[in-house]
mmCIF file with all atom_site columns, C-alpha atoms in Angstrom:
data_model
loop_
_atom_site.group_PDB
_atom_site.id
_atom_site.type_symbol
_atom_site.label_atom_id
_atom_site.label_alt_id
_atom_site.label_comp_id
_atom_site.label_asym_id
_atom_site.label_entity_id
_atom_site.label_seq_id
_atom_site.pdbx_PDB_ins_code
_atom_site.Cartn_x
_atom_site.Cartn_y
_atom_site.Cartn_z
_atom_site.occupancy
_atom_site.B_iso_or_equiv
_atom_site.pdbx_formal_charge
_atom_site.auth_seq_id
_atom_site.auth_comp_id
_atom_site.auth_asym_id
_atom_site.auth_atom_id
_atom_site.pdbx_PDB_model_num
ATOM 1   C CA . UNK B 1 1   ? -23.161 -25.854 -9.327  1.00 0.00 ? 1   UNK B CA 1
ATOM 2   C CA . UNK B 1 2   ? -20.078 -27.448 -8.082  1.00 0.00 ? 2   UNK B CA 1
ATOM 3   C CA . UNK B 1 3   ? -17.622 -25.709 -10.758 1.00 0.00 ? 3   UNK B CA 1
ATOM 4   C CA . UNK B 1 4   ? -19.562 -22.356 -9.835  1.00 0.00 ? 4   UNK B CA 1
ATOM 5   C CA . UNK B 1 5   ? -18.732 -22.606 -6.065  1.00 0.00 ? 5   UNK B CA 1
ATOM 6   C CA . UNK B 1 6   ? -15.296 -23.384 -6.864  1.00 0.00 ? 6   UNK B CA 1
ATOM 7   C CA . UNK B 1 7   ? -14.823 -20.290 -9.393  1.00 0.00 ? 7   UNK B CA 1
ATOM 8   C CA . UNK B 1 8   ? -16.288 -18.066 -6.555  1.00 0.00 ? 8   UNK B CA 1
ATOM 9   C CA . UNK B 1 9   ? -13.934 -19.525 -3.965  1.00 0.00 ? 9   UNK B CA 1
ATOM 10  C CA . UNK B 1 10  ? -10.891 -19.178 -6.409  1.00 0.00 ? 10  UNK B CA 1
ATOM 11  C CA . UNK B 1 11  ? -11.728 -15.623 -7.415  1.00 0.00 ? 11  UNK B CA 1
ATOM 12  C CA . UNK B 1 12  ? -12.093 -14.739 -3.184  1.00 0.00 ? 12  UNK B CA 1
ATOM 13  C CA . UNK B 1 13  ? -8.735  -15.724 -2.739  1.00 0.00 ? 13  UNK B CA 1
ATOM 14  C CA . UNK B 1 14  ? -6.988  -14.186 -6.082  1.00 0.00 ? 14  UNK B CA 1
ATOM 15  C CA . UNK B 1 15  ? -8.697  -10.848 -5.517  1.00 0.00 ? 15  UNK B CA 1
ATOM 16  C CA . UNK B 1 16  ? -8.448  -10.587 -1.625  1.00 0.00 ? 16  UNK B CA 1
ATOM 17  C CA . UNK B 1 17  ? -4.875  -9.270  -1.591  1.00 0.00 ? 17  UNK B CA 1
ATOM 18  C CA . UNK B 1 18  ? -5.580  -6.746  -4.165  1.00 0.00 ? 18  UNK B CA 1
ATOM 19  C CA . UNK B 1 19  ? -8.476  -5.409  -1.985  1.00 0.00 ? 19  UNK B CA 1
ATOM 20  C CA . UNK B 1 20  ? -6.119  -5.262  0.626   1.00 0.00 ? 20  UNK B CA 1
ATOM 21  C CA . UNK B 1 21  ? -3.508  -2.996  -0.895  1.00 0.00 ? 21  UNK B CA 1
ATOM 22  C CA . UNK B 1 22  ? -1.831  0.069   0.712   1.00 0.00 ? 22  UNK B CA 1
ATOM 23  C CA . UNK B 1 23  ? -4.008  3.127   1.240   1.00 0.00 ? 23  UNK B CA 1
ATOM 24  C CA . UNK B 1 24  ? -0.770  5.633   1.410   1.00 0.00 ? 24  UNK B CA 1
ATOM 25  C CA . UNK B 1 25  ? -1.657  6.930   -1.789  1.00 0.00 ? 25  UNK B CA 1
ATOM 26  C CA . UNK B 1 26  ? -5.345  7.495   -1.775  1.00 0.00 ? 26  UNK B CA 1
ATOM 27  C CA . UNK B 1 27  ? -7.659  9.376   0.462   1.00 0.00 ? 27  UNK B CA 1
ATOM 28  C CA . UNK B 1 28  ? -11.361 9.939   0.654   1.00 0.00 ? 28  UNK B CA 1
ATOM 29  C CA . UNK B 1 29  ? -13.476 13.143  0.978   1.00 0.00 ? 29  UNK B CA 1
ATOM 30  C CA . UNK B 1 30  ? -16.129 13.706  3.414   1.00 0.00 ? 30  UNK B CA 1
ATOM 31  C CA . UNK B 1 31  ? -18.730 12.696  0.453   1.00 0.00 ? 31  UNK B CA 1
ATOM 32  C CA . UNK B 1 32  ? -16.974 9.579   -0.314  1.00 0.00 ? 32  UNK B CA 1
ATOM 33  C CA . UNK B 1 33  ? -14.988 10.708  -3.173  1.00 0.00 ? 33  UNK B CA 1
ATOM 34  C CA . UNK B 1 34  ? -11.520 9.321   -3.703  1.00 0.00 ? 34  UNK B CA 1
ATOM 35  C CA . UNK B 1 35  ? -8.924  11.564  -3.831  1.00 0.00 ? 35  UNK B CA 1
ATOM 36  C CA . UNK B 1 36  ? -5.148  11.521  -4.572  1.00 0.00 ? 36  UNK B CA 1
ATOM 37  C CA . UNK B 1 37  ? -3.092  11.706  -1.349  1.00 0.00 ? 37  UNK B CA 1
ATOM 38  C CA . UNK B 1 38  ? -0.196  14.469  -1.812  1.00 0.00 ? 38  UNK B CA 1
ATOM 39  C CA . UNK B 1 39  ? 2.276   14.518  1.210   1.00 0.00 ? 39  UNK B CA 1
ATOM 40  C CA . UNK B 1 40  ? 4.131   18.080  0.954   1.00 0.00 ? 40  UNK B CA 1
ATOM 41  C CA . UNK B 1 41  ? 7.146   18.054  3.522   1.00 0.00 ? 41  UNK B CA 1
ATOM 42  C CA . UNK B 1 42  ? 8.916   21.405  4.347   1.00 0.00 ? 42  UNK B CA 1
ATOM 43  C CA . UNK B 1 43  ? 10.945  23.217  6.770   1.00 0.00 ? 43  UNK B CA 1
ATOM 44  C CA . UNK B 1 44  ? 10.354  26.704  8.100   1.00 0.00 ? 44  UNK B CA 1
ATOM 45  C CA . UNK B 1 45  ? 14.164  27.182  7.767   1.00 0.00 ? 45  UNK B CA 1
ATOM 46  C CA . UNK B 1 46  ? 14.072  26.584  3.851   1.00 0.00 ? 46  UNK B CA 1
ATOM 47  C CA . UNK B 1 47  ? 13.408  29.633  1.658   1.00 0.00 ? 47  UNK B CA 1
ATOM 48  C CA . UNK B 1 48  ? 12.317  27.281  -1.306  1.00 0.00 ? 48  UNK B CA 1
ATOM 49  C CA . UNK B 1 49  ? 9.789   25.704  0.801   1.00 0.00 ? 49  UNK B CA 1
ATOM 50  C CA . UNK B 1 50  ? 8.533   28.970  2.099   1.00 0.00 ? 50  UNK B CA 1
ATOM 51  C CA . UNK B 1 51  ? 8.257   30.075  -1.591  1.00 0.00 ? 51  UNK B CA 1
ATOM 52  C CA . UNK B 1 52  ? 6.482   26.735  -2.718  1.00 0.00 ? 52  UNK B CA 1
ATOM 53  C CA . UNK B 1 53  ? 4.119   26.690  0.222   1.00 0.00 ? 53  UNK B CA 1
ATOM 54  C CA . UNK B 1 54  ? 1.342   29.056  -1.174  1.00 0.00 ? 54  UNK B CA 1
ATOM 55  C CA . UNK B 1 55  ? 1.359   27.221  -4.503  1.00 0.00 ? 55  UNK B CA 1
ATOM 56  C CA . UNK B 1 56  ? 1.086   23.801  -3.131  1.00 0.00 ? 56  UNK B CA 1
ATOM 57  C CA . UNK B 1 57  ? -1.513  24.570  -0.307  1.00 0.00 ? 57  UNK B CA 1
ATOM 58  C CA . UNK B 1 58  ? -3.742  26.096  -3.111  1.00 0.00 ? 58  UNK B CA 1
ATOM 59  C CA . UNK B 1 59  ? -3.883  23.011  -5.068  1.00 0.00 ? 59  UNK B CA 1
ATOM 60  C CA . UNK B 1 60  ? -6.731  21.304  -3.065  1.00 0.00 ? 60  UNK B CA 1
ATOM 61  C CA . UNK B 1 61  ? -8.853  24.504  -4.124  1.00 0.00 ? 61  UNK B CA 1
ATOM 62  C CA . UNK B 1 62  ? -8.343  24.044  -7.671  1.00 0.00 ? 62  UNK B CA 1
ATOM 63  C CA . UNK B 1 63  ? -8.513  20.259  -7.731  1.00 0.00 ? 63  UNK B CA 1
ATOM 64  C CA . UNK B 1 64  ? -10.933 18.838  -5.274  1.00 0.00 ? 64  UNK B CA 1
ATOM 65  C CA . UNK B 1 65  ? -9.430  15.599  -5.926  1.00 0.00 ? 65  UNK B CA 1
ATOM 66  C CA . UNK B 1 66  ? -6.167  16.222  -4.196  1.00 0.00 ? 66  UNK B CA 1
ATOM 67  C CA . UNK B 1 67  ? -6.129  15.456  -0.417  1.00 0.00 ? 67  UNK B CA 1
ATOM 68  C CA . UNK B 1 68  ? -3.010  17.544  0.767   1.00 0.00 ? 68  UNK B CA 1
ATOM 69  C CA . UNK B 1 69  ? -1.161  16.748  3.873   1.00 0.00 ? 69  UNK B CA 1
ATOM 70  C CA . UNK B 1 70  ? 1.333   19.662  4.474   1.00 0.00 ? 70  UNK B CA 1
ATOM 71  C CA . UNK B 1 71  ? 3.938   18.868  7.197   1.00 0.00 ? 71  UNK B CA 1
ATOM 72  C CA . UNK B 1 72  ? 6.530   20.946  8.815   1.00 0.00 ? 72  UNK B CA 1
ATOM 73  C CA . UNK B 1 73  ? 9.661   19.020  9.732   1.00 0.00 ? 73  UNK B CA 1
ATOM 74  C CA . UNK B 1 74  ? 11.986  21.318  11.890  1.00 0.00 ? 74  UNK B CA 1
ATOM 75  C CA . UNK B 1 75  ? 9.248   21.894  14.587  1.00 0.00 ? 75  UNK B CA 1
ATOM 76  C CA . UNK B 1 76  ? 7.811   18.306  14.592  1.00 0.00 ? 76  UNK B CA 1
ATOM 77  C CA . UNK B 1 77  ? 9.859   15.228  15.518  1.00 0.00 ? 77  UNK B CA 1
ATOM 78  C CA . UNK B 1 78  ? 6.678   13.034  14.292  1.00 0.00 ? 78  UNK B CA 1
ATOM 79  C CA . UNK B 1 79  ? 6.746   14.823  10.954  1.00 0.00 ? 79  UNK B CA 1
ATOM 80  C CA . UNK B 1 80  ? 10.496  14.314  10.539  1.00 0.00 ? 80  UNK B CA 1
ATOM 81  C CA . UNK B 1 81  ? 10.166  10.668  11.619  1.00 0.00 ? 81  UNK B CA 1
ATOM 82  C CA . UNK B 1 82  ? 7.275   10.020  9.037   1.00 0.00 ? 82  UNK B CA 1
ATOM 83  C CA . UNK B 1 83  ? 9.341   11.579  6.135   1.00 0.00 ? 83  UNK B CA 1
ATOM 84  C CA . UNK B 1 84  ? 12.305  9.621   7.035   1.00 0.00 ? 84  UNK B CA 1
ATOM 85  C CA . UNK B 1 85  ? 10.257  6.384   7.010   1.00 0.00 ? 85  UNK B CA 1
ATOM 86  C CA . UNK B 1 86  ? 8.657   7.246   3.701   1.00 0.00 ? 86  UNK B CA 1
ATOM 87  C CA . UNK B 1 87  ? 11.750  7.885   1.807   1.00 0.00 ? 87  UNK B CA 1
ATOM 88  C CA . UNK B 1 88  ? 13.189  5.114   3.099   1.00 0.00 ? 88  UNK B CA 1
ATOM 89  C CA . UNK B 1 89  ? 10.490  2.688   1.827   1.00 0.00 ? 89  UNK B CA 1
ATOM 90  C CA . UNK B 1 90  ? 10.884  4.476   -1.574  1.00 0.00 ? 90  UNK B CA 1
ATOM 91  C CA . UNK B 1 91  ? 14.777  4.167   -1.384  1.00 0.00 ? 91  UNK B CA 1
ATOM 92  C CA . UNK B 1 92  ? 15.224  7.939   -2.028  1.00 0.00 ? 92  UNK B CA 1
ATOM 93  C CA . UNK B 1 93  ? 17.448  10.397  -0.207  1.00 0.00 ? 93  UNK B CA 1
ATOM 94  C CA . UNK B 1 94  ? 15.549  12.908  2.032   1.00 0.00 ? 94  UNK B CA 1
ATOM 95  C CA . UNK B 1 95  ? 15.686  16.647  1.196   1.00 0.00 ? 95  UNK B CA 1
ATOM 96  C CA . UNK B 1 96  ? 13.265  19.608  1.113   1.00 0.00 ? 96  UNK B CA 1
ATOM 97  C CA . UNK B 1 97  ? 10.725  20.678  -0.026  1.00 0.00 ? 97  UNK B CA 1
ATOM 98  C CA . UNK B 1 98  ? 9.407   17.182  -1.060  1.00 0.00 ? 98  UNK B CA 1
ATOM 99  C CA . UNK B 1 99  ? 6.194   16.054  -2.695  1.00 0.00 ? 99  UNK B CA 1
ATOM 100 C CA . UNK B 1 100 ? 5.321   12.520  -2.286  1.00 0.00 ? 100 UNK B CA 1
ATOM 101 C CA . UNK B 1 101 ? 1.951   11.121  -4.304  1.00 0.00 ? 101 UNK B CA 1
ATOM 102 C CA . UNK B 1 102 ? 1.299   7.868   -6.263  1.00 0.00 ? 102 UNK B CA 1
ATOM 103 C CA . UNK B 1 103 ? 4.322   5.920   -5.375  1.00 0.00 ? 103 UNK B CA 1
ATOM 104 C CA . UNK B 1 104 ? 6.663   8.906   -6.415  1.00 0.00 ? 104 UNK B CA 1
ATOM 105 C CA . UNK B 1 105 ? 9.199   11.244  -4.617  1.00 0.00 ? 105 UNK B CA 1
ATOM 106 C CA . UNK B 1 106 ? 9.828   14.895  -6.045  1.00 0.00 ? 106 UNK B CA 1
ATOM 107 C CA . UNK B 1 107 ? 12.522  17.242  -4.662  1.00 0.00 ? 107 UNK B CA 1
ATOM 108 C CA . UNK B 1 108 ? 13.126  20.743  -5.078  1.00 0.00 ? 108 UNK B CA 1
ATOM 109 C CA . UNK B 1 109 ? 11.270  24.012  -6.352  1.00 0.00 ? 109 UNK B CA 1
ATOM 110 C CA . UNK B 1 110 ? 12.245  26.592  -8.878  1.00 0.00 ? 110 UNK B CA 1
ATOM 111 C CA . UNK B 1 111 ? 8.945   28.650  -9.624  1.00 0.00 ? 111 UNK B CA 1
ATOM 112 C CA . UNK B 1 112 ? 5.147   27.792  -9.975  1.00 0.00 ? 112 UNK B CA 1
ATOM 113 C CA . UNK B 1 113 ? 5.561   28.181  -13.765 1.00 0.00 ? 113 UNK B CA 1
ATOM 114 C CA . UNK B 1 114 ? 8.233   25.466  -13.903 1.00 0.00 ? 114 UNK B CA 1
ATOM 115 C CA . UNK B 1 115 ? 8.296   22.824  -10.950 1.00 0.00 ? 115 UNK B CA 1
ATOM 116 C CA . UNK B 1 116 ? 4.816   24.037  -9.900  1.00 0.00 ? 116 UNK B CA 1
ATOM 117 C CA . UNK B 1 117 ? 2.984   23.607  -13.136 1.00 0.00 ? 117 UNK B CA 1
ATOM 118 C CA . UNK B 1 118 ? 5.311   20.066  -13.819 1.00 0.00 ? 118 UNK B CA 1
ATOM 119 C CA . UNK B 1 119 ? 3.923   18.797  -10.233 1.00 0.00 ? 119 UNK B CA 1
ATOM 120 C CA . UNK B 1 120 ? 0.497   19.672  -11.253 1.00 0.00 ? 120 UNK B CA 1
ATOM 121 C CA . UNK B 1 121 ? 0.695   17.742  -14.630 1.00 0.00 ? 121 UNK B CA 1
ATOM 122 C CA . UNK B 1 122 ? 2.307   14.705  -12.648 1.00 0.00 ? 122 UNK B CA 1
ATOM 123 C CA . UNK B 1 123 ? -0.833  14.803  -10.317 1.00 0.00 ? 123 UNK B CA 1
ATOM 124 C CA . UNK B 1 124 ? -3.269  15.123  -12.985 1.00 0.00 ? 124 UNK B CA 1
ATOM 125 C CA . UNK B 1 125 ? -1.786  12.047  -15.007 1.00 0.00 ? 125 UNK B CA 1
ATOM 126 C CA . UNK B 1 126 ? -2.223  10.120  -11.430 1.00 0.00 ? 126 UNK B CA 1
ATOM 127 C CA . UNK B 1 127 ? -5.623  11.272  -11.038 1.00 0.00 ? 127 UNK B CA 1
ATOM 128 C CA . UNK B 1 128 ? -6.208  9.963   -14.911 1.00 0.00 ? 128 UNK B CA 1
ATOM 129 C CA . UNK B 1 129 ? -5.043  6.596   -13.877 1.00 0.00 ? 129 UNK B CA 1
ATOM 130 C CA . UNK B 1 130 ? -7.297  6.449   -11.005 1.00 0.00 ? 130 UNK B CA 1
ATOM 131 C CA . UNK B 1 131 ? -10.433 7.347   -13.028 1.00 0.00 ? 131 UNK B CA 1
ATOM 132 C CA . UNK B 1 132 ? -9.269  4.535   -15.656 1.00 0.00 ? 132 UNK B CA 1
ATOM 133 C CA . UNK B 1 133 ? -8.817  2.076   -12.578 1.00 0.00 ? 133 UNK B CA 1
ATOM 134 C CA . UNK B 1 134 ? -5.347  1.523   -12.986 1.00 0.00 ? 134 UNK B CA 1
ATOM 135 C CA . UNK B 1 135 ? -3.003  0.902   -10.157 1.00 0.00 ? 135 UNK B CA 1
ATOM 136 C CA . UNK B 1 136 ? -1.365  4.099   -9.107  1.00 0.00 ? 136 UNK B CA 1
ATOM 137 C CA . UNK B 1 137 ? 1.454   2.616   -7.825  1.00 0.00 ? 137 UNK B CA 1
ATOM 138 C CA . UNK B 1 138 ? 2.896   -0.659  -6.013  1.00 0.00 ? 138 UNK B CA 1
ATOM 139 C CA . UNK B 1 139 ? 2.170   -1.108  -2.511  1.00 0.00 ? 139 UNK B CA 1
ATOM 140 C CA . UNK B 1 140 ? 4.666   0.674   -0.113  1.00 0.00 ? 140 UNK B CA 1
ATOM 141 C CA . UNK B 1 141 ? 6.949   -2.016  1.184   1.00 0.00 ? 141 UNK B CA 1
ATOM 142 C CA . UNK B 1 142 ? 7.549   -2.251  4.785   1.00 0.00 ? 142 UNK B CA 1
ATOM 143 C CA . UNK B 1 143 ? 10.991  -1.178  6.173   1.00 0.00 ? 143 UNK B CA 1
ATOM 144 C CA . UNK B 1 144 ? 13.194  -4.100  6.327   1.00 0.00 ? 144 UNK B CA 1
ATOM 145 C CA . UNK B 1 145 ? 13.759  -5.527  9.854   1.00 0.00 ? 145 UNK B CA 1
ATOM 146 C CA . UNK B 1 146 ? 15.580  -8.208  11.662  1.00 0.00 ? 146 UNK B CA 1
ATOM 147 C CA . UNK B 1 147 ? 12.736  -9.288  14.024  1.00 0.00 ? 147 UNK B CA 1
ATOM 148 C CA . UNK B 1 148 ? 10.090  -11.911 12.947  1.00 0.00 ? 148 UNK B CA 1
ATOM 149 C CA . UNK B 1 149 ? 6.417   -11.551 14.204  1.00 0.00 ? 149 UNK B CA 1
ATOM 150 C CA . UNK B 1 150 ? 4.877   -14.596 15.787  1.00 0.00 ? 150 UNK B CA 1
ATOM 151 C CA . UNK B 1 151 ? 1.199   -15.480 15.227  1.00 0.00 ? 151 UNK B CA 1
ATOM 152 C CA . UNK B 1 152 ? 0.773   -16.161 19.115  1.00 0.00 ? 152 UNK B CA 1
ATOM 153 C CA . UNK B 1 153 ? 2.406   -12.721 20.025  1.00 0.00 ? 153 UNK B CA 1
ATOM 154 C CA . UNK B 1 154 ? 5.585   -11.276 20.468  1.00 0.00 ? 154 UNK B CA 1
ATOM 155 C CA . UNK B 1 155 ? 8.457   -11.412 17.836  1.00 0.00 ? 155 UNK B CA 1
ATOM 156 C CA . UNK B 1 156 ? 11.993  -12.983 17.616  1.00 0.00 ? 156 UNK B CA 1
ATOM 157 C CA . UNK B 1 157 ? 15.324  -11.391 16.430  1.00 0.00 ? 157 UNK B CA 1
ATOM 158 C CA . UNK B 1 158 ? 16.585  -13.156 13.529  1.00 0.00 ? 158 UNK B CA 1
ATOM 159 C CA . UNK B 1 159 ? 20.159  -12.276 14.012  1.00 0.00 ? 159 UNK B CA 1
ATOM 160 C CA . UNK B 1 160 ? 20.165  -14.220 17.186  1.00 0.00 ? 160 UNK B CA 1
ATOM 161 C CA . UNK B 1 161 ? 18.900  -17.683 15.476  1.00 0.00 ? 161 UNK B CA 1
ATOM 162 C CA . UNK B 1 162 ? 21.062  -19.972 14.039  1.00 0.00 ? 162 UNK B CA 1
ATOM 163 C CA . UNK B 1 163 ? 20.295  -20.701 10.278  1.00 0.00 ? 163 UNK B CA 1
ATOM 164 C CA . UNK B 1 164 ? 18.714  -24.413 10.817  1.00 0.00 ? 164 UNK B CA 1
ATOM 165 C CA . UNK B 1 165 ? 16.737  -22.954 13.331  1.00 0.00 ? 165 UNK B CA 1
ATOM 166 C CA . UNK B 1 166 ? 15.628  -20.051 11.249  1.00 0.00 ? 166 UNK B CA 1
ATOM 167 C CA . UNK B 1 167 ? 14.904  -22.229 8.492   1.00 0.00 ? 167 UNK B CA 1
ATOM 168 C CA . UNK B 1 168 ? 12.532  -24.539 10.559  1.00 0.00 ? 168 UNK B CA 1
ATOM 169 C CA . UNK B 1 169 ? 11.050  -21.397 12.059  1.00 0.00 ? 169 UNK B CA 1
ATOM 170 C CA . UNK B 1 170 ? 10.065  -19.675 8.791   1.00 0.00 ? 170 UNK B CA 1
ATOM 171 C CA . UNK B 1 171 ? 8.947   -23.040 7.278   1.00 0.00 ? 171 UNK B CA 1
ATOM 172 C CA . UNK B 1 172 ? 6.346   -23.487 9.987   1.00 0.00 ? 172 UNK B CA 1
ATOM 173 C CA . UNK B 1 173 ? 5.280   -19.972 10.152  1.00 0.00 ? 173 UNK B CA 1
ATOM 174 C CA . UNK B 1 174 ? 4.804   -20.309 6.401   1.00 0.00 ? 174 UNK B CA 1
ATOM 175 C CA . UNK B 1 175 ? 2.991   -23.724 6.812   1.00 0.00 ? 175 UNK B CA 1
ATOM 176 C CA . UNK B 1 176 ? 0.158   -22.050 8.867   1.00 0.00 ? 176 UNK B CA 1
ATOM 177 C CA . UNK B 1 177 ? -2.026  -20.671 6.063   1.00 0.00 ? 177 UNK B CA 1
ATOM 178 C CA . UNK B 1 178 ? -5.681  -20.116 7.288   1.00 0.00 ? 178 UNK B CA 1
ATOM 179 C CA . UNK B 1 179 ? -6.893  -19.721 3.457   1.00 0.00 ? 179 UNK B CA 1
ATOM 180 C CA . UNK B 1 180 ? -5.565  -23.027 2.580   1.00 0.00 ? 180 UNK B CA 1
ATOM 181 C CA . UNK B 1 181 ? -7.132  -24.510 5.689   1.00 0.00 ? 181 UNK B CA 1
ATOM 182 C CA . UNK B 1 182 ? -10.332 -23.013 4.930   1.00 0.00 ? 182 UNK B CA 1
ATOM 183 C CA . UNK B 1 183 ? -10.384 -24.467 1.236   1.00 0.00 ? 183 UNK B CA 1
ATOM 184 C CA . UNK B 1 184 ? -9.313  -27.816 2.624   1.00 0.00 ? 184 UNK B CA 1
ATOM 185 C CA . UNK B 1 185 ? -12.189 -27.891 5.132   1.00 0.00 ? 185 UNK B CA 1
ATOM 186 C CA . UNK B 1 186 ? -14.819 -26.890 2.244   1.00 0.00 ? 186 UNK B CA 1
ATOM 187 C CA . UNK B 1 187 ? -13.505 -29.557 -0.179  1.00 0.00 ? 187 UNK B CA 1
ATOM 188 C CA . UNK B 1 188 ? -13.492 -32.499 2.633   1.00 0.00 ? 188 UNK B CA 1
ATOM 189 C CA . UNK B 1 189 ? -17.132 -31.420 3.418   1.00 0.00 ? 189 UNK B CA 1
ATOM 190 C CA . UNK B 1 190 ? -18.203 -31.717 -0.089  1.00 0.00 ? 190 UNK B CA 1
ATOM 191 C CA . UNK B 1 191 ? -16.388 -35.172 -0.500  1.00 0.00 ? 191 UNK B CA 1
ATOM 192 C CA . UNK B 1 192 ? -17.894 -36.326 2.531   1.00 0.00 ? 192 UNK B CA 1
ATOM 193 C CA . UNK B 1 193 ? -21.322 -36.017 0.694   1.00 0.00 ? 193 UNK B CA 1
ATOM 194 C CA . UNK B 1 194 ? -20.344 -37.635 -2.568  1.00 0.00 ? 194 UNK B CA 1
ATOM 195 C CA . UNK B 1 195 ? -21.419 -41.054 -3.520  1.00 0.00 ? 195 UNK B CA 1
ATOM 196 C CA . UNK B 1 196 ? -19.432 -41.249 -6.630  1.00 0.00 ? 196 UNK B CA 1
ATOM 197 C CA . UNK B 1 197 ? -15.631 -42.110 -6.290  1.00 0.00 ? 197 UNK B CA 1
ATOM 198 C CA . UNK B 1 198 ? -14.971 -40.387 -9.673  1.00 0.00 ? 198 UNK B CA 1
ATOM 199 C CA . UNK B 1 199 ? -16.296 -37.292 -8.187  1.00 0.00 ? 199 UNK B CA 1
ATOM 200 C CA . UNK B 1 200 ? -14.347 -37.607 -5.238  1.00 0.00 ? 200 UNK B CA 1
ATOM 201 C CA . UNK B 1 201 ? -11.415 -38.180 -7.020  1.00 0.00 ? 201 UNK B CA 1
ATOM 202 C CA . UNK B 1 202 ? -12.164 -34.870 -9.282  1.00 0.00 ? 202 UNK B CA 1
ATOM 203 C CA . UNK B 1 203 ? -12.877 -32.492 -6.036  1.00 0.00 ? 203 UNK B CA 1
ATOM 204 C CA . UNK B 1 204 ? -9.569  -33.899 -4.381  1.00 0.00 ? 204 UNK B CA 1
ATOM 205 C CA . UNK B 1 205 ? -7.649  -33.638 -7.593  1.00 0.00 ? 205 UNK B CA 1
ATOM 206 C CA . UNK B 1 206 ? -8.861  -29.646 -7.890  1.00 0.00 ? 206 UNK B CA 1
ATOM 207 C CA . UNK B 1 207 ? -7.160  -29.284 -4.462  1.00 0.00 ? 207 UNK B CA 1
#
């Protein structure tokens, strides 16, 4: 019984980060079906973007598992900001037309028979990985920032702190681990009811 409980707890703490993975590349249809999220960034001043648009925006009609987000850049500061943020997170250069899906950025357009067909094949391969239960892509990393968020609210600019102070602050933040405290309290509560010193030693040694 004790072993079973410990295995359940261990599985929870190991699998929990994976369950909280980045949802940037997947979406859900109204019926709950999982879809591949395709970002299409284009500009009204770009002839290749205008040429690609009918083919790209018809993809969800041919493949219900594609969730298209078509965003024009020249008339929307929000769309431009979103695109810049995404390409920075992927470590790529910004250009149009751009297609982002499954952790991948593709730029440029030649024709539906070449670029369009290649894009569709890549999307189908990504969908196949989704159906197989494979990881589509690594979670999208956050943009590096010089500010440190504090658990009690607010933030600090790391550039204004000396190295010793920054080291102590980061160590203190890392030491506050709610998951570890939960496991510790659980094991302490189990040890409190044990009459056998050997069992208490085993439970404490596991932690």
